[in-house]
Amino acid sequence: MDSRRDFLQTLSASILALSIPQHSFASIEGFYSQPYDGPVLRVAIMGLGSYGTRVAEAMQDCKMAKLVGLISGTPSKIKNWQSKYNIPEKNCYNYENFDLIKDNPDIDAVYVITPNSLHHDQVIRVAKAGKHVICEKPMALNAKEGQEMIDACRKANVKLLVGYRMHFEPKTLEVIRMRKEGELGKIMFFQGLCGFKIGDPTQWRLNKQLAGGGSLMDIGIYAINGARYLVGEEPVWVTAQETKTNPEKFKEGVDESIQFQLGFPGGAVASCLSSYNISNLDRFFLTAEKGFAEMQPSTGYGPIKGRTNKGELNHPHATHQTVQMEKMAGIILNGDTSLVPVDGEEGLKDLKIIDAIYLAVKTGKKVPLKL
Ligand code: NDP
């Protein structure tokens, strides 16, 4: 989807094709057919890496969100981004001085897109500077950190959102709608397969200190989150097993592959696989008494493909990060809601499950959960 016009057309079409409750897409329907002169969320990106680059590109098609500031440890990237996105010098910071953002009235929110272990301190510093925060997944390394981030944002009276882009993806939302409206009947089973073969052994994703773990923190979290939004309940227990074939590459504390199972109060179970050493793992399967949904790819950048017992899911693709930022601007600026939450509490639930999975791997026992 290259041109803005194509994007806007598909976006409107895909949103209109969904019978999503009014409140959840209040500002999108009919939105692109007219000029917009309402409030705009002015965003600074922290961490100009590969995902930050993708988000910045996608934001160019947003009406309600605009990239206006940069926080980076690499001066040459700041220079390049400044000229590409027309960012004034006064809106550029590094990791030492970004607390000064509190005195900058031209920035409303900071999107933290740095390695996982940095999220906790960076989000708390942004909150203390009085700015709203969007934080990439995983929100933090564990539930304790996640709770501290939520508390800091609450204290500072700023919003905390987590970059769960799938919560705005039209085909995903259609399956959630079918489940919510009872079209699938009682949910029985979910399977989530998430993984890829990771390359460069020196990257931060394979460094326990920066990543906080291995595949589970990075990609397995999609199966955890997907199990919750597709089953529509919070799990009450977890069991998990780890497989490590290459301890040289996947050092102590960096999981290569983990299989885990989640039990839900209604009786459904989820069986999931998270891996840094198996390619082509991007599949969700949900089966229920009256129907099923199957998605593959299920969480990649898209297009997501899928079918249910009613046939193909054919909502048009729209760039995930554009829709996400548009919707997040609505949440921050107008108090809009989303069908599946994207707030800190939502991020915390996934972290509690991650803590429980690692504990289950360590002890070999079934770990009870209370979310
Ligand atoms: P990259 O390594 O590509 O970029 C991370 C950036 O963080 C770096 O380029 C650097 O930017 C900054 N940084 C600050 N301190 C460090 C450090 N000590 N080591 C390395 N980088 C540092 O990672 P990604 O962009 O792929 O991932 C960043 C975050 O985004 C992760 O939490 C990841 O889980 C999440 N993510 C989410 C995705 C999604 O679909 N929602 C997809 C991909 C990633 P600078 O030079 O500007 O300081």
XYZ file of C-alpha atoms and ligand atoms in Angstrom:
419
model
C 0.000 0.000 0.000
C 2.100 2.871 -1.201
C 0.118 6.021 -1.698
C -1.717 7.858 0.997
C -4.870 7.766 -1.112
C -4.783 3.976 -1.442
C -4.158 3.688 2.238
C -7.043 5.968 3.157
C -9.412 4.167 0.823
C -8.553 0.742 2.172
C -8.592 1.977 5.720
C -12.078 3.461 5.383
C -13.266 0.343 3.571
C -11.856 -1.990 6.165
C -13.226 -0.001 9.050
C -16.624 0.308 7.407
C -16.685 -3.410 6.656
C -16.568 -4.139 10.350
C -19.571 -3.883 12.569
C -17.444 -2.622 15.411
C -19.335 -0.850 18.191
C -19.609 2.889 17.637
C -17.456 3.847 20.601
C -14.418 1.890 19.474
C -14.000 3.504 16.077
C -15.902 6.684 16.718
C -13.382 8.963 15.081
C -12.435 6.863 12.042
C -15.721 6.230 10.281
C -16.280 8.944 7.707
C -13.171 10.631 9.013
C -11.040 10.372 5.900
C -13.635 11.783 3.565
C -13.281 15.262 5.009
C -10.456 17.624 5.914
C -9.333 17.291 9.513
C -8.669 20.340 11.623
C -9.066 18.786 15.074
C -6.400 18.134 17.688
C -3.223 16.294 16.712
C -1.086 14.173 19.049
C 2.477 15.493 18.754
C 4.793 12.546 19.277
C 8.525 12.148 19.942
C 10.053 8.763 19.145
C 12.677 7.436 21.558
C 15.027 4.919 19.911
C 15.540 5.399 16.183
C 16.073 1.725 15.371
C 14.369 -0.617 12.969
C 10.893 -0.560 14.520
C 11.090 3.160 15.295
C 11.817 3.701 11.592
C 8.731 1.696 10.639
C 6.524 3.636 13.051
C 7.834 6.997 11.801
C 7.143 6.043 8.163
C 3.643 4.840 9.031
C 2.838 7.978 10.990
C 3.243 10.066 7.845
C -0.219 8.835 6.832
C -1.833 9.771 10.138
C -4.109 12.750 10.535
C -4.367 12.713 14.315
C -0.738 11.863 15.148
C 2.418 13.605 13.982
C 6.113 12.960 14.545
C 7.548 16.174 16.021
C 10.473 15.082 18.213
C 13.387 12.651 18.494
C 15.268 11.038 21.376
C 18.348 9.092 20.373
C 21.864 8.176 21.431
C 23.120 8.456 17.859
C 23.661 12.063 16.655
C 23.973 11.022 12.977
C 20.507 9.418 13.052
C 19.060 12.573 14.603
C 20.502 14.637 11.737
C 19.053 12.301 9.081
C 15.644 12.095 10.708
C 15.545 15.871 11.266
C 15.896 16.515 7.569
C 13.574 13.678 6.534
C 10.759 14.644 8.919
C 11.452 18.356 9.273
C 12.071 18.188 13.033
C 13.402 21.359 14.699
C 16.577 21.198 16.794
C 14.687 22.259 19.926
C 12.684 18.981 19.779
C 15.758 16.705 19.708
C 17.140 15.027 22.818
C 19.512 12.283 23.908
C 19.143 9.725 26.728
C 20.923 11.992 29.210
C 18.908 15.170 28.699
C 15.423 14.016 27.665
C 13.954 14.921 31.094
C 14.047 18.489 29.738
C 11.137 17.532 27.523
C 9.004 18.676 30.449
C 9.705 22.261 29.383
C 8.760 21.618 25.763
C 5.128 22.548 25.107
C 5.336 21.251 21.528
C 5.528 17.552 22.502
C 2.504 15.711 23.949
C 3.703 12.094 24.042
C 6.820 9.958 23.768
C 6.818 6.570 22.014
C 9.509 4.397 23.673
C 10.949 1.968 21.080
C 14.206 0.869 22.707
C 15.464 -2.541 23.923
C 13.130 -4.130 26.491
C 15.164 -3.608 29.655
C 15.296 0.159 29.097
C 11.503 0.606 28.949
C 10.958 0.723 32.726
C 13.262 3.631 33.554
C 12.582 5.507 30.329
C 8.799 5.344 30.721
C 9.036 6.526 34.331
C 11.265 9.447 33.313
C 8.852 10.432 30.537
C 5.941 10.279 32.984
C 7.835 12.464 35.447
C 8.344 14.954 32.622
C 4.555 15.144 32.363
C 4.193 13.568 28.902
C 1.937 10.700 27.823
C 3.782 7.477 27.016
C 3.379 4.785 24.403
C 5.728 1.906 25.174
C 6.671 -1.000 22.946
C 6.027 -4.595 23.928
C 7.070 -6.213 26.154
C 6.169 -3.255 28.349
C 8.881 -4.280 30.856
C 10.901 -7.274 32.005
C 8.488 -8.461 34.684
C 5.239 -7.635 36.462
C 6.944 -5.738 39.283
C 8.486 -3.301 36.799
C 5.207 -3.044 34.896
C 3.305 -2.122 38.059
C 5.876 0.573 38.889
C 5.422 2.082 35.424
C 1.643 2.114 35.812
C 1.953 3.742 39.235
C 4.360 6.398 37.929
C 2.053 7.312 35.036
C -0.973 7.419 37.310
C 0.883 9.671 39.752
C 1.948 12.001 36.957
C -1.578 11.957 35.501
C -0.382 10.861 32.063
C -1.651 8.003 29.915
C 0.382 4.828 29.401
C -0.333 2.763 26.292
C 1.450 -0.350 24.997
C 2.195 -0.826 21.280
C -0.256 -3.688 20.735
C -0.818 -3.053 17.026
C -2.898 -6.251 16.551
C -5.622 -4.712 18.737
C -6.521 -2.486 15.784
C -6.091 -4.997 12.946
C -9.417 -5.455 11.108
C -9.377 -9.251 10.540
C -8.347 -9.827 14.154
C -11.123 -7.515 15.303
C -13.657 -9.396 13.176
C -12.795 -12.704 14.886
C -13.018 -11.001 18.275
C -16.412 -9.582 17.278
C -17.655 -13.036 16.235
C -16.497 -14.493 19.533
C -18.000 -11.643 21.563
C -21.346 -11.859 19.826
C -21.557 -15.590 20.439
C -21.289 -16.602 16.767
C -18.553 -19.102 17.598
C -20.278 -20.501 20.673
C -18.322 -21.765 23.654
C -14.566 -21.428 23.085
C -12.745 -24.742 23.459
C -9.154 -24.404 22.246
C -6.571 -21.902 21.032
C -3.265 -22.630 19.370
C -0.660 -19.864 18.984
C 2.579 -20.493 17.104
C 4.993 -17.563 17.090
C 8.599 -17.709 16.051
C 11.385 -17.124 13.583
C 15.018 -18.094 13.165
C 17.020 -15.302 14.738
C 20.295 -14.234 13.087
C 23.208 -12.200 14.454
C 24.224 -13.719 17.826
C 25.555 -10.347 19.042
C 22.231 -8.477 18.803
C 20.525 -7.131 21.955
C 17.642 -9.614 21.571
C 20.082 -12.375 22.577
C 21.539 -10.398 25.479
C 19.732 -11.234 28.733
C 20.573 -7.856 30.245
C 18.895 -5.894 27.441
C 16.189 -8.344 26.353
C 15.205 -9.749 29.749
C 14.844 -13.227 28.250
C 14.629 -14.738 24.804
C 11.939 -15.593 22.303
C 9.126 -15.408 24.849
C 9.726 -11.701 25.600
C 9.981 -10.827 21.930
C 7.665 -13.024 19.884
C 6.006 -15.499 22.264
C 4.225 -12.532 23.847
C 2.036 -12.414 20.702
C 0.726 -15.912 21.472
C 0.069 -14.922 25.107
C -1.755 -11.763 24.108
C -3.551 -13.496 21.213
C -4.764 -16.310 23.471
C -6.292 -13.685 25.765
C -8.025 -11.612 23.093
C -9.264 -14.573 21.074
C -10.423 -16.758 23.989
C -11.790 -13.625 25.683
C -10.918 -14.696 29.235
C -7.925 -14.387 31.551
C -5.977 -17.611 32.134
C -5.978 -19.186 35.617
C -2.999 -21.519 35.255
C 0.070 -22.075 33.136
C 2.443 -24.967 32.443
C 5.583 -24.613 30.309
C 8.562 -26.497 28.937
C 11.774 -25.150 27.417
C 13.827 -26.688 24.618
C 17.386 -25.506 24.024
C 19.399 -27.000 21.166
C 22.063 -24.292 20.921
C 23.273 -23.129 24.362
C 26.182 -21.323 22.733
C 23.850 -18.926 20.937
C 21.009 -18.957 23.482
C 22.851 -18.375 26.730
C 21.608 -18.746 30.302
C 18.356 -16.814 30.712
C 17.787 -16.446 26.941
C 15.145 -18.939 25.878
C 15.415 -20.487 22.430
C 12.012 -22.225 22.385
C 9.284 -22.520 24.993
C 6.050 -24.459 24.720
C 3.387 -23.319 27.138
C -0.189 -24.124 27.956
C -2.782 -21.807 29.483
C -5.994 -22.856 31.209
C -9.038 -20.580 31.145
C -11.894 -20.441 33.669
C -14.516 -21.472 31.065
C -12.618 -24.702 30.384
C -10.768 -23.640 27.213
C -7.064 -24.403 26.934
C -4.354 -22.764 24.878
C -1.308 -24.554 23.536
C 1.446 -22.227 22.357
C 4.948 -22.303 20.962
C 7.458 -19.466 21.080
C 10.741 -19.871 19.229
C 13.877 -18.108 18.020
C 14.951 -21.209 16.135
C 11.979 -22.280 14.006
C 10.959 -20.351 10.906
C 7.480 -19.759 9.498
C 5.759 -19.792 12.871
C 2.975 -17.220 12.647
C -0.317 -19.013 13.138
C -3.402 -18.718 15.364
C -6.175 -21.297 15.497
C -9.277 -20.912 17.612
C -11.942 -23.569 17.788
C -15.287 -23.417 19.494
C -18.551 -25.334 19.700
C -20.167 -23.542 16.744
C -17.201 -22.478 14.633
C -13.514 -21.769 14.233
C -11.024 -19.133 13.124
C -7.675 -19.749 11.536
C -5.111 -17.002 10.841
C -1.775 -17.367 9.083
C 0.058 -15.036 9.124
C -1.564 -13.972 12.359
C 0.641 -11.251 13.838
C 3.212 -10.250 11.198
C 3.052 -6.834 9.568
C 0.536 -8.193 7.131
C -1.483 -8.639 5.209
C -2.948 -10.939 7.841
C -4.704 -13.881 6.208
C -7.451 -15.922 7.734
C -10.744 -17.740 7.494
C -13.505 -18.762 9.808
C -16.265 -21.363 9.483
C -18.123 -18.608 7.566
C -15.395 -18.225 4.933
C -12.377 -16.062 4.111
C -11.675 -12.948 6.134
C -11.299 -10.373 3.381
C -11.068 -7.026 5.112
C -8.489 -4.960 3.206
C -5.037 -4.505 4.655
C -4.043 -1.196 6.195
C -0.597 -0.450 7.625
C -0.841 -1.593 11.243
C 1.241 1.186 12.731
C -0.751 3.926 10.957
C -4.059 2.646 12.289
C -2.518 2.061 15.713
C -1.172 5.616 15.991
C -4.414 7.128 14.708
C -6.403 5.174 17.284
C -3.921 5.849 20.079
C -4.118 9.573 19.344
C -7.892 9.289 19.773
C -7.451 7.455 23.080
C -5.014 10.040 24.443
C -6.644 13.174 23.057
C -10.338 12.320 23.205
C -10.586 9.510 25.736
C -11.694 7.054 22.999
C -11.749 3.368 23.911
C -10.596 0.326 21.950
C -12.335 -3.037 21.643
C -9.334 -4.696 23.309
C -7.491 -2.424 25.772
C -3.989 -1.144 25.027
C -3.291 0.413 28.418
C -0.624 -0.376 30.996
C -2.935 -2.830 32.790
C -3.158 -4.842 29.567
C 0.649 -4.898 29.303
C 0.895 -5.910 32.961
C -1.347 -8.950 32.445
C 1.014 -10.278 29.762
C 3.983 -9.666 32.069
C 2.301 -11.644 34.873
C 1.850 -14.537 32.443
C 5.484 -14.237 31.283
C 6.637 -14.369 34.938
C 4.471 -17.476 35.447
C 5.766 -19.175 32.281
C 9.395 -18.688 33.334
C 8.512 -19.987 36.813
C 6.770 -23.027 35.332
C 9.833 -23.758 33.159
C 12.086 -23.509 36.214
C 9.976 -25.591 38.588
C 8.316 -27.947 36.131
C 5.078 -27.258 38.011
C 1.662 -25.920 37.073
C 1.587 -22.265 38.175
C -1.725 -20.700 39.222
C -2.514 -17.237 37.842
C -4.685 -14.421 39.152
C -4.851 -11.532 36.692
P 16.574 -2.019 17.194
O 17.793 -2.632 17.746
O 16.383 -2.004 15.735
O 16.440 -0.517 17.704
C 16.529 -0.169 19.061
C 17.047 1.234 19.177
O 17.078 1.578 20.558
C 18.481 1.415 18.694
O 18.573 1.651 17.313
C 18.929 2.629 19.496
O 18.444 3.796 18.854
C 18.142 2.496 20.789
N 18.982 2.028 21.906
C 19.170 2.677 23.059
N 19.992 2.007 23.861
C 20.357 0.886 23.206
C 21.197 -0.206 23.529
N 21.829 -0.286 24.709
N 21.334 -1.192 22.628
C 20.687 -1.162 21.455
N 19.875 -0.131 21.096
C 19.710 0.890 21.964
O 15.346 -2.761 17.919
P 13.826 -2.766 17.442
O 13.480 -1.438 16.908
O 13.595 -3.941 16.609
O 13.080 -3.023 18.842
C 12.870 -1.978 19.792
C 11.636 -2.300 20.650
O 10.496 -2.396 19.807
C 11.698 -3.641 21.396
O 11.114 -3.498 22.670
C 10.896 -4.585 20.545
O 10.295 -5.637 21.270
C 9.838 -3.644 19.984
N 9.336 -4.094 18.671
C 7.988 -4.148 18.476
C 7.460 -4.561 17.277
C 5.989 -4.575 17.055
O 5.557 -5.085 16.020
N 5.192 -4.020 17.955
C 8.331 -5.006 16.187
C 9.751 -4.847 16.465
C 10.206 -4.420 17.675
P 19.296 5.162 18.889
O 20.526 4.856 18.122
O 18.391 6.132 18.237
O 19.557 5.480 20.327
